[in-house]
């Protein structure tokens, strides 16, 4: 094989991988949210989870993409490990359906797929445009596989190649290892299995060696997520390692009966193309059937051999938990979900600071305010991590809705960080000073502050809900809280001035108490403004329900002034 042929082969593999990438991104852009909904609705039942994994993998053309989605859910504790393993068993079977289709000569329809895809991509927008991208990807997959096999075709009769591959005919374990390494290098079990089928159909390798190499290819495709996983958390490794172990166990059992199975397949499927594809499918179906009933104890076994490290319990809270960097390129939809989940931790941090204000006012303990201020450092670091993660997403890989979501996440993080800064620089130093000086406000003065803090806890939870689910009614309700806080601040002013007028003996204390009350009321209102702006304004602005300014337009002002003048003139007359 000369240098040009090697370049051609590498180009074919690159085209194959790019085609798979286009199919994945197209489907994820068109149906990303629905795919997540399907997974979330079907993961409670292992059988349903199995078929969900099968269907999604058949659509995405990659078990790796499905595995990436489900690994994140498992590591974050959204679903249990048994259901996640069931999804992966289904994903393994789903991959074989792609091989079944491509084992037929479907290369002639590749240009048709590309043509349909280009028309859809150029003529329509949104979901149809994204589906067009998937059709182009399917066409590229078929073209690359056809080109790959065409390049190798002249070499199937080379004596040196036949001699090399023939030498492993009596060494099935070597055949397994070669296919494993080849699959790991090419990152595609589909291409390797089709290559094996091509060699077997041209008698380059005997059937038993072909089946051994199919087994190796199945192990190789499960090895990629284990070796290339970016997460350091051992919990995130349980699913890929569990999937690899069931492949290895299935392969070990299969190797014991390889000779008998080879005879059976040759007898019923003399066409080696079909025989290799069917063996590939049957291997994964049998493995799934064997493991499905025992996934719960198998998951417990994985947890025992990969326990959560004790040091994780005291891990730095400023470190992100859900920001899986591998999702940025492989699954932008999942990366956005990860960023949303991480953003909810900002709400938890801000609520700790609010509780710090509550408890300092109640207990008059200065240390509580000091500890609450330290949370601002954690919140700032988390905010920086989320913003860096979201801005690392390639805008070209996102649809319009996903771009809007990234903007909402960035706005949310910025405003929550601003709210934290107000608490850290203004509110908490004030309550710390009050606690240190043992200043206790009268109940009448404390009541507006208590009302503000109580409503702010509720508003923070509403903001978190809006980040996950856009709802105009809830957004409007949250935005109306600004008026309530404005009225509460005015109420605090009225209380202060009334008490100051009524006080005749000790106005100095009233001025001192009033200054603390008004300062806290003003800063709590500012904090709430940032909470409202974090989630309510983006939803209302997107729906066209947000006015650009609270000021009355100049034309309306002039008109109202003219009306007032005309009324005055009428009265004078």
Coordinates of C-alpha atoms in Angstrom, one line a residue:
X1 CA 0.0 0.0 0.0
X2 CA 1.6 3.3 -1.1
X3 CA 1.4 6.7 0.6
X4 CA -1.4 8.0 -1.6
X5 CA -3.6 5.0 -0.7
X6 CA -2.9 5.6 3.0
X7 CA -4.0 9.3 2.6
X8 CA -7.1 8.1 0.7
X9 CA -8.0 5.7 3.5
X10 CA -7.4 8.4 6.2
X11 CA -9.6 10.8 4.2
X12 CA -12.4 8.2 4.0
X13 CA -12.3 7.6 7.7
X14 CA -12.3 11.4 8.3
X15 CA -15.3 11.8 6.0
X16 CA -17.1 9.0 7.8
X17 CA -16.5 10.6 11.2
X18 CA -17.6 14.0 9.9
X19 CA -20.8 12.4 8.4
X20 CA -21.6 10.9 11.8
X21 CA -21.0 14.2 13.4
X22 CA -23.4 16.0 11.0
X23 CA -26.1 13.4 11.7
X24 CA -25.7 13.8 15.4
X25 CA -25.7 17.6 15.4
X26 CA -28.6 17.7 13.0
X27 CA -30.8 15.4 15.0
X28 CA -29.8 17.1 18.3
X29 CA -30.6 20.5 17.0
X30 CA -33.9 19.4 15.5
X31 CA -35.1 17.2 18.4
X32 CA -32.6 17.9 21.2
X33 CA -35.2 18.8 23.8
X34 CA -37.5 15.9 22.7
X35 CA -34.6 13.4 23.0
X36 CA -34.0 14.5 26.6
X37 CA -37.8 14.2 27.3
X38 CA -37.8 10.7 25.8
X39 CA -34.9 9.7 28.0
X40 CA -36.4 11.3 31.2
X41 CA -39.8 9.6 30.6
X42 CA -38.5 6.2 29.9
X43 CA -35.6 5.7 32.3
X44 CA -37.8 4.5 35.2
X45 CA -38.4 1.2 33.5
X46 CA -35.4 -0.9 32.4
X47 CA -37.2 -2.4 29.4
X48 CA -38.4 1.1 28.3
X49 CA -34.9 2.4 28.9
X50 CA -33.5 -0.3 26.7
X51 CA -35.7 0.5 23.8
X52 CA -35.1 4.3 24.3
X53 CA -31.4 3.7 24.0
X54 CA -31.9 1.5 20.9
X55 CA -34.1 4.1 19.1
X56 CA -32.0 7.2 20.0
X57 CA -28.8 5.5 18.9
X58 CA -30.4 4.4 15.6
X59 CA -31.3 8.0 15.0
X60 CA -28.1 9.6 16.2
X61 CA -26.0 6.9 14.4
X62 CA -23.7 6.7 17.4
X63 CA -23.8 4.8 20.7
X64 CA -21.1 7.2 21.9
X65 CA -23.4 10.2 21.7
X66 CA -26.1 8.3 23.6
X67 CA -23.6 7.2 26.2
X68 CA -22.4 10.8 26.6
X69 CA -26.0 12.0 27.3
X70 CA -26.8 9.2 29.8
X71 CA -23.4 9.3 31.6
X72 CA -24.0 12.9 32.5
X73 CA -27.5 12.1 33.8
X74 CA -26.0 9.3 35.9
X75 CA -23.1 11.2 37.3
X76 CA -25.4 14.1 38.3
X77 CA -27.7 11.7 40.1
X78 CA -30.7 12.3 37.8
X79 CA -31.2 8.6 37.1
X80 CA -30.1 5.4 38.6
X81 CA -27.2 3.3 37.3
X82 CA -29.4 0.3 36.4
X83 CA -31.6 2.3 34.0
X84 CA -28.5 3.9 32.5
X85 CA -26.9 0.5 31.9
X86 CA -30.2 -0.6 30.2
X87 CA -30.0 2.5 27.9
X88 CA -26.4 1.5 27.0
X89 CA -27.5 -2.1 26.2
X90 CA -30.1 -0.7 23.9
X91 CA -27.6 1.7 22.4
X92 CA -25.3 -1.3 21.6
X93 CA -28.1 -3.0 19.8
X94 CA -29.0 0.2 18.0
X95 CA -25.5 0.4 16.5
X96 CA -26.0 -3.0 14.9
X97 CA -29.1 -1.8 13.1
X98 CA -26.9 0.7 11.3
X99 CA -24.5 -2.1 10.3
X100 CA -27.5 -4.2 9.1
X101 CA -28.6 -1.4 6.8
X102 CA -25.2 -0.6 5.4
X103 CA -24.3 -4.3 4.9
X104 CA -26.6 -4.0 1.8
X105 CA -25.3 -2.1 -1.2
X106 CA -27.0 1.3 -0.5
X107 CA -24.2 3.5 -1.7
X108 CA -26.2 4.4 -4.8
X109 CA -28.7 6.4 -2.8
X110 CA -25.9 8.4 -1.1
X111 CA -26.1 11.3 -3.7
X112 CA -29.9 11.3 -3.2
X113 CA -29.4 11.8 0.5
X114 CA -27.0 14.6 -0.1
X115 CA -29.3 16.3 -2.6
X116 CA -32.3 16.1 -0.3
X117 CA -30.2 17.4 2.6
X118 CA -28.8 20.4 0.6
X119 CA -32.3 21.4 -0.6
X120 CA -33.7 21.2 3.0
X121 CA -30.7 23.0 4.4
X122 CA -30.9 25.9 1.9
X123 CA -34.7 26.3 1.5
X124 CA -36.0 26.0 5.0
X125 CA -35.1 27.1 8.5
X126 CA -35.1 25.7 12.1
X127 CA -36.0 22.0 12.4
X128 CA -36.2 21.3 8.7
X129 CA -32.9 22.9 8.1
X130 CA -31.3 20.8 10.9
X131 CA -32.8 17.6 9.4
X132 CA -31.3 18.6 6.1
X133 CA -27.9 18.6 7.8
X134 CA -28.6 15.0 9.0
X135 CA -29.5 13.9 5.5
X136 CA -26.2 15.3 4.2
X137 CA -24.4 13.5 7.0
X138 CA -26.1 10.2 6.0
X139 CA -25.0 10.7 2.4
X140 CA -21.4 11.4 3.5
X141 CA -21.4 8.2 5.6
X142 CA -22.5 6.1 2.7
X143 CA -20.0 7.7 0.3
X144 CA -17.1 7.4 2.8
X145 CA -17.9 3.7 3.5
X146 CA -18.2 2.9 -0.2
X147 CA -14.9 4.8 -0.9
X148 CA -13.2 3.1 2.0
X149 CA -14.1 -0.4 0.7
X150 CA -13.3 0.5 -2.9
X151 CA -9.8 1.6 -1.8
X152 CA -9.2 -1.6 0.0
X153 CA -10.7 -3.8 -2.7
X154 CA -7.5 -4.1 -4.8
X155 CA -5.5 -5.2 -1.8
X156 CA -7.8 -8.1 -0.8
X157 CA -6.0 -10.3 -3.4
X158 CA -2.5 -9.2 -2.3
X159 CA -0.6 -12.3 -1.2
X160 CA 1.1 -10.3 1.6
X161 CA -2.2 -9.2 3.1
X162 CA -3.7 -12.7 2.8
X163 CA -0.5 -14.2 4.4
X164 CA -0.6 -11.7 7.3
X165 CA -4.3 -12.1 8.0
X166 CA -4.2 -15.8 7.4
X167 CA -1.5 -16.2 10.0
X168 CA -4.0 -15.1 12.7
X169 CA -6.6 -17.7 11.6
X170 CA -5.5 -20.1 14.4
X171 CA -5.1 -17.3 16.9
X172 CA -8.6 -15.8 17.6
X173 CA -7.4 -13.8 20.6
X174 CA -4.9 -12.0 18.4
X175 CA -7.8 -11.3 15.9
X176 CA -9.9 -9.9 18.8
X177 CA -7.0 -7.6 19.8
X178 CA -6.4 -6.4 16.2
X179 CA -10.1 -5.5 15.8
X180 CA -10.2 -3.8 19.2
X181 CA -7.2 -1.6 18.4
X182 CA -8.5 -0.8 14.9
X183 CA -11.9 0.2 16.3
X184 CA -10.3 2.4 19.0
X185 CA -8.1 4.1 16.3
X186 CA -11.0 4.7 13.8
X187 CA -13.6 5.6 16.5
X188 CA -16.2 3.7 14.5
X189 CA -17.3 0.1 15.0
X190 CA -19.5 0.4 12.0
X191 CA -16.6 0.9 9.6
X192 CA -14.6 -1.9 11.2
X193 CA -17.4 -4.4 11.1
X194 CA -18.1 -3.6 7.4
X195 CA -14.4 -3.9 6.7
X196 CA -14.4 -7.3 8.4
X197 CA -17.5 -8.3 6.3
X198 CA -15.7 -7.2 3.1
X199 CA -12.6 -9.3 4.0
X200 CA -14.7 -12.3 4.9
X201 CA -16.8 -12.1 1.7
X202 CA -13.5 -12.1 -0.4
X203 CA -12.1 -15.0 1.6
X204 CA -9.2 -12.9 2.9
X205 CA -10.0 -14.1 6.4
X206 CA -11.9 -17.3 7.4
X207 CA -15.4 -17.0 9.0
X208 CA -14.2 -17.9 12.5
X209 CA -11.6 -15.1 12.4
X210 CA -14.2 -12.7 11.1
X211 CA -16.5 -13.4 14.0
X212 CA -13.6 -13.1 16.5
X213 CA -12.8 -9.7 15.0
X214 CA -16.4 -8.6 15.4
X215 CA -16.2 -9.5 19.1
X216 CA -13.0 -7.4 19.3
X217 CA -14.7 -4.5 17.5
X218 CA -17.5 -4.6 20.1
X219 CA -15.0 -4.3 22.9
X220 CA -13.1 -1.5 21.1
X221 CA -16.2 0.7 20.7
X222 CA -16.9 0.3 24.5
X223 CA -13.3 1.1 25.3
X224 CA -13.4 4.6 23.8
X225 CA -15.6 6.3 26.4
X226 CA -13.5 4.8 29.2
X227 CA -10.2 6.0 27.9
X228 CA -11.4 9.4 26.6
X229 CA -13.7 10.4 29.4
X230 CA -12.7 13.8 30.8
X231 CA -14.5 13.5 34.1
X232 CA -12.2 12.8 37.1
X233 CA -15.2 11.8 39.2
X234 CA -15.2 8.0 39.7
X235 CA -19.0 8.1 39.7
X236 CA -19.0 9.3 36.1
X237 CA -16.8 6.3 35.2
X238 CA -19.2 3.6 36.5
X239 CA -21.4 3.6 33.4
X240 CA -18.7 3.4 30.7
X241 CA -16.8 0.8 32.7
X242 CA -20.0 -1.1 33.4
X243 CA -20.8 -1.1 29.7
X244 CA -17.2 -2.3 28.9
X245 CA -17.4 -5.1 31.5
X246 CA -20.6 -6.5 30.1
X247 CA -19.1 -6.5 26.6
X248 CA -15.9 -8.3 27.9
X249 CA -18.0 -10.9 29.8
X250 CA -20.2 -11.4 26.7
X251 CA -17.1 -11.7 24.5
X252 CA -15.5 -14.2 26.9
X253 CA -18.6 -16.5 26.9
X254 CA -18.9 -16.1 23.1
X255 CA -15.3 -17.1 22.5
X256 CA -15.9 -20.4 24.3
X257 CA -18.5 -21.4 21.7
X258 CA -17.0 -19.6 18.7
X259 CA -16.3 -22.7 16.6
X260 CA -19.9 -24.0 17.1
X261 CA -21.4 -20.6 16.4
X262 CA -19.3 -20.3 13.2
X263 CA -20.6 -23.5 11.8
X264 CA -24.2 -22.6 12.7
X265 CA -23.9 -19.1 11.0
X266 CA -22.2 -20.5 7.9
X267 CA -25.0 -23.1 7.5
X268 CA -27.9 -20.6 7.8
X269 CA -26.2 -17.5 6.3
X270 CA -23.7 -18.6 3.6
X271 CA -23.4 -14.9 2.4
X272 CA -20.6 -13.7 4.6
X273 CA -21.7 -10.0 4.4
X274 CA -25.0 -11.0 6.0
X275 CA -23.4 -13.5 8.3
X276 CA -21.0 -11.0 9.8
X277 CA -23.8 -8.4 10.2
X278 CA -26.2 -10.9 11.8
X279 CA -23.5 -12.2 14.2
X280 CA -22.8 -8.6 15.2
X281 CA -26.5 -8.0 15.9
X282 CA -27.0 -11.4 17.7
X283 CA -24.0 -10.8 19.9
X284 CA -25.4 -7.6 21.3
X285 CA -29.0 -8.9 21.6
X286 CA -27.9 -11.9 23.6
X287 CA -25.6 -9.8 25.8
X288 CA -28.6 -7.5 26.5
X289 CA -30.9 -10.4 27.2
X290 CA -28.5 -11.9 29.6
X291 CA -27.7 -8.7 31.5
X292 CA -31.1 -7.0 31.6
X293 CA -32.6 -9.1 34.4
X294 CA -29.5 -8.6 36.6
X295 CA -28.8 -4.9 36.1
X296 CA -29.7 -3.9 39.7
X297 CA -27.3 -6.3 41.4
X298 CA -24.7 -5.6 38.6
X299 CA -25.1 -1.8 39.4
X300 CA -24.5 -2.5 43.1
X301 CA -21.4 -4.5 42.2
X302 CA -20.1 -1.5 40.2
X303 CA -20.7 0.8 43.1
X304 CA -18.8 -1.5 45.4
X305 CA -15.7 -1.8 43.2
X306 CA -15.9 2.0 42.4
X307 CA -17.0 3.6 45.6
X308 CA -17.4 7.4 45.9
X309 CA -14.1 8.7 47.5
X310 CA -14.5 10.0 51.0
X311 CA -12.7 13.2 50.2
X312 CA -15.5 14.1 47.8
X313 CA -17.7 15.0 50.8
X314 CA -15.3 17.8 51.7
X315 CA -14.6 18.9 48.1
X316 CA -14.1 22.5 47.3
X317 CA -17.7 23.9 46.8
X318 CA -16.4 26.5 44.3
X319 CA -15.5 23.7 41.9
X320 CA -18.1 22.9 39.2
X321 CA -19.8 19.5 39.4
X322 CA -21.8 19.3 36.2
X323 CA -19.7 21.0 33.6
X324 CA -18.5 18.1 31.5
X325 CA -16.2 19.5 28.8
X326 CA -16.5 16.5 26.5
X327 CA -20.2 17.6 26.0
X328 CA -19.1 20.9 24.5
X329 CA -18.3 19.4 21.1
X330 CA -20.1 16.1 21.1
X331 CA -23.4 17.2 22.5
X332 CA -24.1 21.0 22.8
X333 CA -27.6 20.3 23.9
X334 CA -26.3 18.3 26.9
X335 CA -23.7 21.0 27.6
X336 CA -26.5 23.5 27.9
X337 CA -28.3 21.2 30.3
X338 CA -25.2 20.9 32.3
X339 CA -24.7 24.6 32.5
X340 CA -28.3 25.1 33.7
X341 CA -27.8 22.5 36.4
X342 CA -24.6 24.2 37.5
X343 CA -26.4 27.6 37.5
X344 CA -28.9 26.3 40.0
X345 CA -26.0 25.9 42.4
X346 CA -25.6 29.7 42.3
X347 CA -29.2 29.9 43.7
X348 CA -28.2 27.6 46.5
X349 CA -25.1 29.8 47.3
X350 CA -27.1 33.0 47.2
X351 CA -29.8 31.5 49.5
X352 CA -27.0 30.6 52.0
X353 CA -26.1 34.3 52.0
X354 CA -29.7 35.3 52.5
X355 CA -30.0 32.8 55.4
X356 CA -26.8 34.5 56.8
X357 CA -28.7 37.8 56.8
X358 CA -31.7 36.2 58.5
X359 CA -29.7 34.4 61.2
X360 CA -27.5 37.4 61.9
X361 CA -30.5 39.6 62.5
X362 CA -32.1 37.0 64.7
X363 CA -29.1 35.8 66.8
X364 CA -27.0 38.9 66.8
X365 CA -23.9 36.8 66.1
X366 CA -21.4 38.7 64.0
X367 CA -19.6 35.4 63.0
X368 CA -22.6 34.3 61.0
X369 CA -22.4 37.3 58.7
X370 CA -18.6 36.8 58.3
X371 CA -19.2 33.2 57.2
X372 CA -22.0 34.2 54.8
X373 CA -19.7 36.7 53.1
X374 CA -17.3 33.9 52.3
X375 CA -20.0 32.3 50.1
X376 CA -19.6 35.2 47.7
X377 CA -16.2 34.0 46.8
X378 CA -17.6 30.5 46.0
X379 CA -20.4 32.1 44.0
X380 CA -18.0 34.3 41.9
X381 CA -15.8 31.3 41.1
X382 CA -18.8 29.2 40.0
X383 CA -20.1 32.1 37.9
X384 CA -16.7 32.4 36.2
X385 CA -16.6 28.6 35.5
X386 CA -20.2 28.6 34.0
X387 CA -19.5 31.6 31.8
X388 CA -16.3 30.1 30.5
X389 CA -18.1 26.8 29.8
X390 CA -21.0 28.4 28.0
X391 CA -18.9 30.7 25.9
X392 CA -16.8 27.8 24.8
X393 CA -19.8 26.4 22.9
X394 CA -19.4 26.8 19.1
X395 CA -22.3 29.1 18.0
X396 CA -22.3 27.4 14.6
X397 CA -23.3 24.1 16.3
X398 CA -26.3 25.7 18.0
X399 CA -29.8 26.4 16.7
X400 CA -31.7 29.6 17.4
X401 CA -33.4 28.2 20.5
X402 CA -30.1 26.9 21.9
X403 CA -28.4 30.3 21.3
X404 CA -31.2 32.0 23.2
X405 CA -30.7 29.5 26.1
X406 CA -27.0 30.3 26.3
X407 CA -27.8 34.0 26.5
X408 CA -30.4 33.4 29.3
X409 CA -27.8 31.3 31.2
X410 CA -25.2 34.0 30.9
X411 CA -27.7 36.7 32.0
X412 CA -28.8 34.5 34.9
X413 CA -25.3 34.0 36.2
X414 CA -24.4 37.7 35.8
X415 CA -27.4 38.9 37.7
X416 CA -27.2 36.3 40.5
X417 CA -23.5 37.3 40.9
X418 CA -24.6 41.0 41.1
X419 CA -27.2 40.1 43.8
X420 CA -24.4 38.3 45.7
X421 CA -22.2 41.4 45.4
X422 CA -24.9 43.6 46.9
X423 CA -25.3 41.2 49.8
X424 CA -21.5 40.9 50.3
X425 CA -20.7 44.6 50.1
X426 CA -23.7 46.2 51.6
X427 CA -26.3 44.0 53.4
X428 CA -24.0 41.6 55.3
X429 CA -21.6 44.4 56.5
X430 CA -24.6 46.3 57.8
X431 CA -26.1 43.4 59.8
X432 CA -22.6 42.5 61.0
X433 CA -22.2 46.0 62.3
X434 CA -25.6 45.8 64.0
X435 CA -24.8 42.5 65.6
X436 CA -21.4 43.7 66.8
X437 CA -23.0 46.9 68.3
X438 CA -25.9 44.8 69.7
X439 CA -28.4 47.0 67.9
X440 CA -31.9 45.6 68.0
X441 CA -34.5 47.3 65.8
X442 CA -38.0 47.7 67.1
X443 CA -40.5 45.1 65.8
X444 CA -42.3 47.7 63.7
X445 CA -39.0 48.5 61.9
X446 CA -38.0 44.9 61.6
X447 CA -41.3 43.8 59.9
X448 CA -40.6 45.4 56.5
X449 CA -37.1 43.8 56.4
X450 CA -38.6 40.4 57.4
X451 CA -41.2 40.7 54.6
X452 CA -38.5 41.5 52.1
X453 CA -36.2 38.6 53.1
X454 CA -39.1 36.1 53.1
X455 CA -40.3 37.2 49.6
X456 CA -36.7 37.2 48.3
X457 CA -36.3 33.5 49.3
X458 CA -39.5 32.8 47.3
X459 CA -38.4 34.9 44.4
X460 CA -35.0 33.1 44.2
X461 CA -36.8 29.8 43.9
X462 CA -39.1 31.2 41.2
X463 CA -36.1 32.5 39.3
X464 CA -34.6 29.0 39.4
X465 CA -37.8 27.5 38.1
X466 CA -37.9 30.0 35.2
X467 CA -34.3 29.1 34.2
X468 CA -35.4 25.5 33.7
X469 CA -38.9 26.2 32.3
X470 CA -39.9 29.4 30.5
X471 CA -43.3 30.5 31.6
X472 CA -44.7 34.0 30.8
X473 CA -47.2 33.9 33.7
X474 CA -44.5 33.0 36.3
X475 CA -42.1 35.6 34.8
X476 CA -44.8 38.3 35.0
X477 CA -45.5 37.4 38.6
X478 CA -41.8 37.6 39.4
X479 CA -41.4 40.9 37.7
X480 CA -44.3 42.3 39.7
X481 CA -42.3 41.7 42.8
X482 CA -40.3 44.8 42.1
X483 CA -43.4 46.9 42.7
X484 CA -44.0 45.1 45.9
X485 CA -40.5 45.8 47.1
X486 CA -40.8 49.4 46.1
X487 CA -43.9 49.7 48.2
X488 CA -42.2 48.0 51.1
X489 CA -39.3 50.4 50.9
X490 CA -41.8 53.3 50.9
X491 CA -43.5 51.7 53.9
X492 CA -40.1 51.6 55.7
X493 CA -39.6 55.3 55.0
X494 CA -43.0 56.1 56.3
X495 CA -42.4 54.2 59.5
X496 CA -39.1 56.0 60.1
X497 CA -40.5 59.5 59.6
X498 CA -43.6 58.8 61.7
X499 CA -41.6 57.4 64.6
X500 CA -39.1 60.3 64.3
X501 CA -42.0 62.8 64.5
X502 CA -43.6 61.0 67.4
X503 CA -40.3 60.6 69.4
X504 CA -39.8 63.5 71.7
X505 CA -37.1 62.3 74.2
X506 CA -34.6 60.2 72.3
X507 CA -34.5 61.2 68.6
X508 CA -30.8 60.1 68.4
X509 CA -31.8 56.4 68.8
X510 CA -34.6 56.8 66.3
X511 CA -32.2 58.3 63.7
X512 CA -29.7 55.4 64.3
X513 CA -32.4 52.7 64.0
X514 CA -33.9 54.4 61.0
X515 CA -30.6 54.7 59.2
X516 CA -30.0 50.9 59.6
X517 CA -33.6 50.1 58.5
X518 CA -33.6 52.3 55.5
X519 CA -30.1 51.2 54.4
X520 CA -31.1 47.5 54.6
X521 CA -34.4 48.1 52.9
X522 CA -32.7 49.9 50.0
X523 CA -30.0 47.2 49.6
X524 CA -32.5 44.3 49.9
X525 CA -34.6 46.0 47.1
X526 CA -31.5 46.2 45.0
X527 CA -30.7 42.6 45.6
X528 CA -34.2 41.6 44.6
X529 CA -33.9 43.7 41.4
X530 CA -31.0 41.5 40.3
X531 CA -33.0 38.3 41.1
X532 CA -35.9 39.5 39.0
X533 CA -33.6 40.5 36.2
X534 CA -31.9 37.1 36.2
X535 CA -34.8 35.1 35.0
X536 CA -38.0 37.2 34.5
X537 CA -36.8 39.8 32.1
X538 CA -35.3 37.5 29.5
X539 CA -38.6 35.6 29.3
X540 CA -40.7 38.7 29.1
X541 CA -38.4 40.4 26.6
X542 CA -38.4 37.3 24.4
X543 CA -42.3 37.4 24.5
X544 CA -42.4 41.1 23.7
X545 CA -44.0 41.8 27.1
X546 CA -41.2 44.0 28.4
X547 CA -41.3 47.8 27.9
X548 CA -38.0 49.5 27.0
X549 CA -38.5 52.1 29.8
X550 CA -40.7 52.9 32.7
X551 CA -40.8 56.6 31.6
X552 CA -43.8 57.8 29.7
X553 CA -43.1 58.6 26.0
X554 CA -42.5 62.3 25.3
X555 CA -45.4 62.5 22.9
X556 CA -47.8 61.2 25.5
X557 CA -46.3 63.6 28.1
X558 CA -46.8 66.6 25.8
X559 CA -50.4 65.4 25.0
X560 CA -51.2 65.0 28.7
X561 CA -49.7 68.5 29.4
X562 CA -51.8 70.0 26.6
X563 CA -54.9 68.4 28.1
X564 CA -54.1 69.8 31.6
X565 CA -53.6 73.3 30.1
X566 CA -56.9 73.2 28.3
X567 CA -58.7 72.1 31.4
X568 CA -57.2 74.9 33.4
X569 CA -58.3 77.4 30.7
X570 CA -61.8 76.0 30.8
X571 CA -61.9 76.3 34.6
X572 CA -60.6 79.9 34.5
X573 CA -63.3 80.8 32.0

